[in-house]
Short mmCIF file of C-alpha atoms in Angstrom, two decimals:
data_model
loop_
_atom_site.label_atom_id
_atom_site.label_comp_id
_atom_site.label_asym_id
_atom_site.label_seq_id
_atom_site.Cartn_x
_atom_site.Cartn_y
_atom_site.Cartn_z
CA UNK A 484 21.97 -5.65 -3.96
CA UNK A 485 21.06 -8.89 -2.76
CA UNK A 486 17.65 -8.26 -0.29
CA UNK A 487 18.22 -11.27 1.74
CA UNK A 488 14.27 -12.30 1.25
CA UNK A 489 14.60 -15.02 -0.94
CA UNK A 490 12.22 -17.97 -0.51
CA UNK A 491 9.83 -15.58 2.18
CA UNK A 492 6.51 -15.83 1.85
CA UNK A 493 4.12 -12.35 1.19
CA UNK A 494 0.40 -11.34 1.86
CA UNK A 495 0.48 -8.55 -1.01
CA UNK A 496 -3.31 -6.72 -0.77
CA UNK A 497 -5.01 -5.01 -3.49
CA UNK A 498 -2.40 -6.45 -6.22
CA UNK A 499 -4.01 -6.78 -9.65
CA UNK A 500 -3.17 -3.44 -10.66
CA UNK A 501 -1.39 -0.13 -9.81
CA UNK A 502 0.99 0.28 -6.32
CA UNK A 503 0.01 -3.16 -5.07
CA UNK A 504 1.02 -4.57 -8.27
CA UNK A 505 4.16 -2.75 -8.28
CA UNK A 506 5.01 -4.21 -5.32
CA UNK A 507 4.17 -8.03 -5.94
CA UNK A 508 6.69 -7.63 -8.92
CA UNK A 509 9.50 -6.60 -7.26
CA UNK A 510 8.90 -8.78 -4.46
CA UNK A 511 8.39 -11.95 -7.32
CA UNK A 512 11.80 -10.76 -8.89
CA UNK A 513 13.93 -11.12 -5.72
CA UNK A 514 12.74 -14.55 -5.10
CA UNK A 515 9.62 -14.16 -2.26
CA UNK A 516 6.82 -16.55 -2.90
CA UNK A 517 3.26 -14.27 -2.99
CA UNK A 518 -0.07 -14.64 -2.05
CA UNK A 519 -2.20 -11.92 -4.12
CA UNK A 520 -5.11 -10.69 -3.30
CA UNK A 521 -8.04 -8.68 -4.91
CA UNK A 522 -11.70 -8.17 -5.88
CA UNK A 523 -11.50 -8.75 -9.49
CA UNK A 524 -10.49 -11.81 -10.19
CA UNK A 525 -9.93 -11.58 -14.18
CA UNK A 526 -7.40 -8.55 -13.51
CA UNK A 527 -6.14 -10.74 -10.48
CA UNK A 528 -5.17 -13.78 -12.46
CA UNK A 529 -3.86 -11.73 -15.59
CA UNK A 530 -1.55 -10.03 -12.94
CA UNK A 531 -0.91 -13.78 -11.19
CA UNK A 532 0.07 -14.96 -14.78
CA UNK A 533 2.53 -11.68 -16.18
CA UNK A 534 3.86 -12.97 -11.99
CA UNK A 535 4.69 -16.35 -12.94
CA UNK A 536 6.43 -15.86 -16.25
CA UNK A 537 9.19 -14.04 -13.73
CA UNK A 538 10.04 -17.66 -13.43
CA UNK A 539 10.96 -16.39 -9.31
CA UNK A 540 8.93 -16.95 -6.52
CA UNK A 541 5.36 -18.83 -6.42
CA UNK A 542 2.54 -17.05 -6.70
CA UNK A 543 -0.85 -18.09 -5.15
CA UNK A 544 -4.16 -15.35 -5.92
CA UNK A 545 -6.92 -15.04 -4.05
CA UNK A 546 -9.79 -13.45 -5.00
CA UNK A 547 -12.19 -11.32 -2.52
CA UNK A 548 -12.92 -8.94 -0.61
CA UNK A 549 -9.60 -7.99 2.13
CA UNK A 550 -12.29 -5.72 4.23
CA UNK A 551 -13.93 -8.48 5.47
CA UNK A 552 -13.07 -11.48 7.39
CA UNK A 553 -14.09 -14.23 5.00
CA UNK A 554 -11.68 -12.38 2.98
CA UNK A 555 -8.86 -11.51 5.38
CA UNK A 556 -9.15 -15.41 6.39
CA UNK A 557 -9.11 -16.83 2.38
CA UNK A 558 -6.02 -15.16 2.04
CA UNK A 559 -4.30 -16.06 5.20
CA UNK A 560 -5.15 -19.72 4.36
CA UNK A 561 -3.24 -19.26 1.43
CA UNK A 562 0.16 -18.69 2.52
CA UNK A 563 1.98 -21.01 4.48
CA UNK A 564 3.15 -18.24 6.49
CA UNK A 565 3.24 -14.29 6.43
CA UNK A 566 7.10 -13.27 6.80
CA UNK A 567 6.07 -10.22 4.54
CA UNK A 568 2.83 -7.88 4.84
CA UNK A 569 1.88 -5.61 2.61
CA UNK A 570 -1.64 -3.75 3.40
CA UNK A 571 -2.75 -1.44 0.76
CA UNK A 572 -6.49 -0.83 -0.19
CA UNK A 573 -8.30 1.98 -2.72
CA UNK A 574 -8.97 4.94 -1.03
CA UNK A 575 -12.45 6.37 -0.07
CA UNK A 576 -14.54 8.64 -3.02
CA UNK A 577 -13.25 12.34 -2.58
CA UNK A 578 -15.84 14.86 -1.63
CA UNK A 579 -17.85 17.06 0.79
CA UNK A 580 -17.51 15.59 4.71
CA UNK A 581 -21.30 17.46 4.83
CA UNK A 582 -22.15 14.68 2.29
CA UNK A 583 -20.76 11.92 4.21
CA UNK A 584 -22.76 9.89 6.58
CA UNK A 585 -21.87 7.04 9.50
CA UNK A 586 -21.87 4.10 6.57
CA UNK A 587 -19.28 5.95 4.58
CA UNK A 588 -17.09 6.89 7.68
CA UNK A 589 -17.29 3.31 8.63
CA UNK A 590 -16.55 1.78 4.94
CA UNK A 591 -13.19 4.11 4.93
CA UNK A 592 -12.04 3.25 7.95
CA UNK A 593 -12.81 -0.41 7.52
CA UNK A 594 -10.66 -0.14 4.64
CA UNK A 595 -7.91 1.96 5.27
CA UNK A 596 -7.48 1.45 8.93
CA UNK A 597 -9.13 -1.70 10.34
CA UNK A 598 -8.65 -4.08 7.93
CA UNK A 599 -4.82 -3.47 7.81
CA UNK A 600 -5.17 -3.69 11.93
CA UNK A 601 -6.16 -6.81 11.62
CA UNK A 602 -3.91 -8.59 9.34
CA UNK A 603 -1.08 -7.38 11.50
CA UNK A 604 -3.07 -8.70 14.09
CA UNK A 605 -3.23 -11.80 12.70
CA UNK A 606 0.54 -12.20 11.34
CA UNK A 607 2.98 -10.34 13.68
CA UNK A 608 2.97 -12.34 16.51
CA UNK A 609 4.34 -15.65 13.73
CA UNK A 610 6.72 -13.48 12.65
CA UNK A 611 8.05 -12.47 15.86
CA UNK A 612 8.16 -16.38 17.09
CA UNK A 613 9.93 -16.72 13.72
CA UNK A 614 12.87 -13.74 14.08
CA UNK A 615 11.59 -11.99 11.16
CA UNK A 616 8.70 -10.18 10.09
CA UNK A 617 8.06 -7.00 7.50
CA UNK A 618 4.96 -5.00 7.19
CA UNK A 619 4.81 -1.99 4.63
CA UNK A 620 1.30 -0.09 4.95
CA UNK A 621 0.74 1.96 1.65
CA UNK A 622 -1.15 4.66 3.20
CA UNK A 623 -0.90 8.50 1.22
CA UNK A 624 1.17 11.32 1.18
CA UNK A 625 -2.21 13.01 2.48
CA UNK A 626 -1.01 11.64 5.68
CA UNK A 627 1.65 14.45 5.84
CA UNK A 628 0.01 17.14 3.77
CA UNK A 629 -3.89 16.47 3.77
CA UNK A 630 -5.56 16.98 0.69
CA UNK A 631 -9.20 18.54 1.36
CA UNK A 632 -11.44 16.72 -0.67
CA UNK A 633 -10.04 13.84 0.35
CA UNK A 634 -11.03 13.62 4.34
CA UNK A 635 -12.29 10.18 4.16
CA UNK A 636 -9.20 8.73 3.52
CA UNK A 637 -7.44 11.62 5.73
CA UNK A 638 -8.55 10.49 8.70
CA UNK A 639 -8.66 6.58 8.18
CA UNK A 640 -5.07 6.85 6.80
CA UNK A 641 -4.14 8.73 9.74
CA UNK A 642 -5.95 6.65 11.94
CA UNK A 643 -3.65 3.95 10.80
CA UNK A 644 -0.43 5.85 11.04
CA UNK A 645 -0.75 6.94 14.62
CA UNK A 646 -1.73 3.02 15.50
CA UNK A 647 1.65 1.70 14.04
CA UNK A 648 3.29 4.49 15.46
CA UNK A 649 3.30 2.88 18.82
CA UNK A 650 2.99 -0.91 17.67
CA UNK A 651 6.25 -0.26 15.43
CA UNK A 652 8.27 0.87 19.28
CA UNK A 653 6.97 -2.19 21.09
CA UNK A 654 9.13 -5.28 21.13
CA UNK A 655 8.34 -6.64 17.91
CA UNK A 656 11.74 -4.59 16.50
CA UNK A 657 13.73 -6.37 18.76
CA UNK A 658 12.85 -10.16 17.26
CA UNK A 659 13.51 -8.37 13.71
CA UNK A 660 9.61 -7.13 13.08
CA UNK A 661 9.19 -3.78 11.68
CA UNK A 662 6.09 -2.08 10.40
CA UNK A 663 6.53 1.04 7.95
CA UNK A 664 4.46 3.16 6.57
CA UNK A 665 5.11 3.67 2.50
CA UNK A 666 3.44 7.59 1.69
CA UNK A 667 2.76 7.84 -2.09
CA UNK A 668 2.46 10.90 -3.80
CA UNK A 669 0.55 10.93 -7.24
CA UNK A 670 1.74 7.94 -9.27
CA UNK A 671 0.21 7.13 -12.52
CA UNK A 672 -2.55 4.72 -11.47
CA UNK A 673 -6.23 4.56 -11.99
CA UNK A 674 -7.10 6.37 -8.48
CA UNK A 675 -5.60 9.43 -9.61
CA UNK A 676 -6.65 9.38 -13.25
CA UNK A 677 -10.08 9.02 -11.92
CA UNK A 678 -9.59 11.86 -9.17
CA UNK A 679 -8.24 13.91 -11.94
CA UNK A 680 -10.83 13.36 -14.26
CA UNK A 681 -13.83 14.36 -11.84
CA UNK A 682 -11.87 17.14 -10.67
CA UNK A 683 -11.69 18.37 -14.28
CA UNK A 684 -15.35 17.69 -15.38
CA UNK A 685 -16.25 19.62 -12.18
CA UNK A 686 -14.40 22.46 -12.91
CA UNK A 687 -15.54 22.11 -16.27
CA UNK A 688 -11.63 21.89 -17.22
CA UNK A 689 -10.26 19.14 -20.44
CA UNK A 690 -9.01 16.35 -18.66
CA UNK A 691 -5.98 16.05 -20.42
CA UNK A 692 -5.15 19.33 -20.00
CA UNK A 693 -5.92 19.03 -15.86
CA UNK A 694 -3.60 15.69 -16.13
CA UNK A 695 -0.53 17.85 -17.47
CA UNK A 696 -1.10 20.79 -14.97
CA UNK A 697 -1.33 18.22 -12.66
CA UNK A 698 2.00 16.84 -13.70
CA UNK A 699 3.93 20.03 -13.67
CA UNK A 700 2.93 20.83 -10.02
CA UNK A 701 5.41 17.92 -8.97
CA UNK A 702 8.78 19.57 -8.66
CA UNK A 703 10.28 15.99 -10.37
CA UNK A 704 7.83 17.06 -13.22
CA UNK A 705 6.68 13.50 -14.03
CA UNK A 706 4.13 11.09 -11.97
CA UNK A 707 5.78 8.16 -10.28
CA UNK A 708 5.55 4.87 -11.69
CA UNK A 709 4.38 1.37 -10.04
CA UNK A 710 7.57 -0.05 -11.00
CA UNK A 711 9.98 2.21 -8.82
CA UNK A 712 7.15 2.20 -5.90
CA UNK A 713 7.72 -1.15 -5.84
CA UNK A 714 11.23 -1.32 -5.47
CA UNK A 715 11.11 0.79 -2.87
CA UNK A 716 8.34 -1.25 -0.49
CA UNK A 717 11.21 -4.32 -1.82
CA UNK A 718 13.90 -2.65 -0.04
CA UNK A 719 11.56 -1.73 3.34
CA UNK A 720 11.31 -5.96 3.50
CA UNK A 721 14.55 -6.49 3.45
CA UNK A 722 17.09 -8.19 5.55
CA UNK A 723 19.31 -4.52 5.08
CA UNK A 724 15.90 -2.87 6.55
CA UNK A 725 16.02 -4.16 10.18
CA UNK A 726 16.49 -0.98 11.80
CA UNK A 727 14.09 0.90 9.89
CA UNK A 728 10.91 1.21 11.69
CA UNK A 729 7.42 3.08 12.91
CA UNK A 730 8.66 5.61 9.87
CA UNK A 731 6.70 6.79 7.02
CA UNK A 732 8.30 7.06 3.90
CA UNK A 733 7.11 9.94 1.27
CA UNK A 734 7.70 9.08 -2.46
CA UNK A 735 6.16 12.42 -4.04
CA UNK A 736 9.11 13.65 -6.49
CA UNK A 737 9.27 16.57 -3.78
CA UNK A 738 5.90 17.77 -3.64
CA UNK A 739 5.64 17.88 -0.33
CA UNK A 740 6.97 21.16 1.02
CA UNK A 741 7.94 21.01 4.12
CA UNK A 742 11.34 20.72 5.80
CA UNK A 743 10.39 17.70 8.16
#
């Protein structure tokens, strides 16, 4: 299927490695030009580099920090314009909310709520004036099934969801903007190798052996990959995708057990 996004330009956060990654590649294949962005710059430009050899779309990285607004603004500088958004940042520590004090609420929600508020601050109006406009937020599947440990990134995440749930209904759809929200499950990335591991070593479980319990809990009975997460946020920015919006869209391999 031809996605009709050929030649757009895209803001892709947090895309050296893992989800964001995933979906800078797909986005590259079908022809959008992308602006990367991350902390790390030597994963940054290895990713920038495996981008290029597509041969598609150019690719322009910008290392820094997203969460603050020298960042936010380095980034924006760097693409011409924003027809595509793609907001995705690591996810607050797990633990103990009696642990947690004002400076970590604030750091989560800076990063997982704010942050993404302001970029589609700064791009949606454009993209109305424009007649097109796409912004995918990878938030969690915690948004629709909380995970304890993880409350931190519960309530920025949700934070974040009930914002676009109202932005999404304004009339932004109507000059072809639409803001999703793309819910993933556990993928194999570093977040949840890392979440895994501690969880283990507190437990005083093998890792490996946590990792494949952890595997066969997902009715699919395999973690999702980076490449098919991508090709989903792909499809959410295309021209096919213009009724499609103020939805959040659960890739979990059916964990999630509810019926709505």
């Amino acid at each position: 299927m031809d996605l009709g996004i050929e030649g757009k330009w895209a803001l892709v956060c947090a895309a050296s490695k893992g989800l964001g990654k995933g979906c800078a590649q797909a986005l590259v294949r079908e022809g959008v030009n992308v602006v990367i962005t991350a902390r790390g710059a030597e994963a940054l430009e290895a990713t920038a580099a495996e981008l290029r050899a597509l041969k598609r779309g150019e690719v322009r990285s910008v290392a820094g920090d997203i969460t603050t607004a020298a960042g936010r603004e380095a980034a924006l500088a760097a693409c011409p314009q924003v027809d595509i958004l793609v907001n995705n940042a690591g996810g607050p520590p797990p633990g103990d909310f009696r642990d947690w004090d004002r400076d970590a609420w604030i750091k989560a929600l800076d990063a997982n709520m704010l942050t993404p508020i302001e970029l589609i601050k700064a791009t949606v109006d454009a993209m109305a004036g424009r007649g097109y406009g796409r912004v995918v937020n990878i938030t969690s599947g915690a948004v629709k099934a909380p995970i304890g440990v993880l409350g931190l990134s519960n309530g920025a995440r949700s934070g974040l969801t009930g914002f676009v749930a109202g932005l999404a209904r304004t009339n932004l759809v109507a000059k072809n903007v639409t803001i999703n929200g793309l819910l993933p499950g556990a993928f194999d990335t570093d977040r949840l190798r890392t979440t895994v591991r501690a969880g283990a070593q507190k437990a005083g479980q093998d890792a490996d052996a946590a990792w494949d319990v952890r595997r066969k809990a997902i009715p699919a009975q395999r973690f999702g990959t980076a490449e098919e997460f991508g090709a989903f946020c792909a499809f959410l920015c295309s021209q096919q995708a213009s009724y499609l919006t103020g939805q959040n869209l659960l890739l979990d391999g059916g964990a999630y057990p509810g019926t709505f």
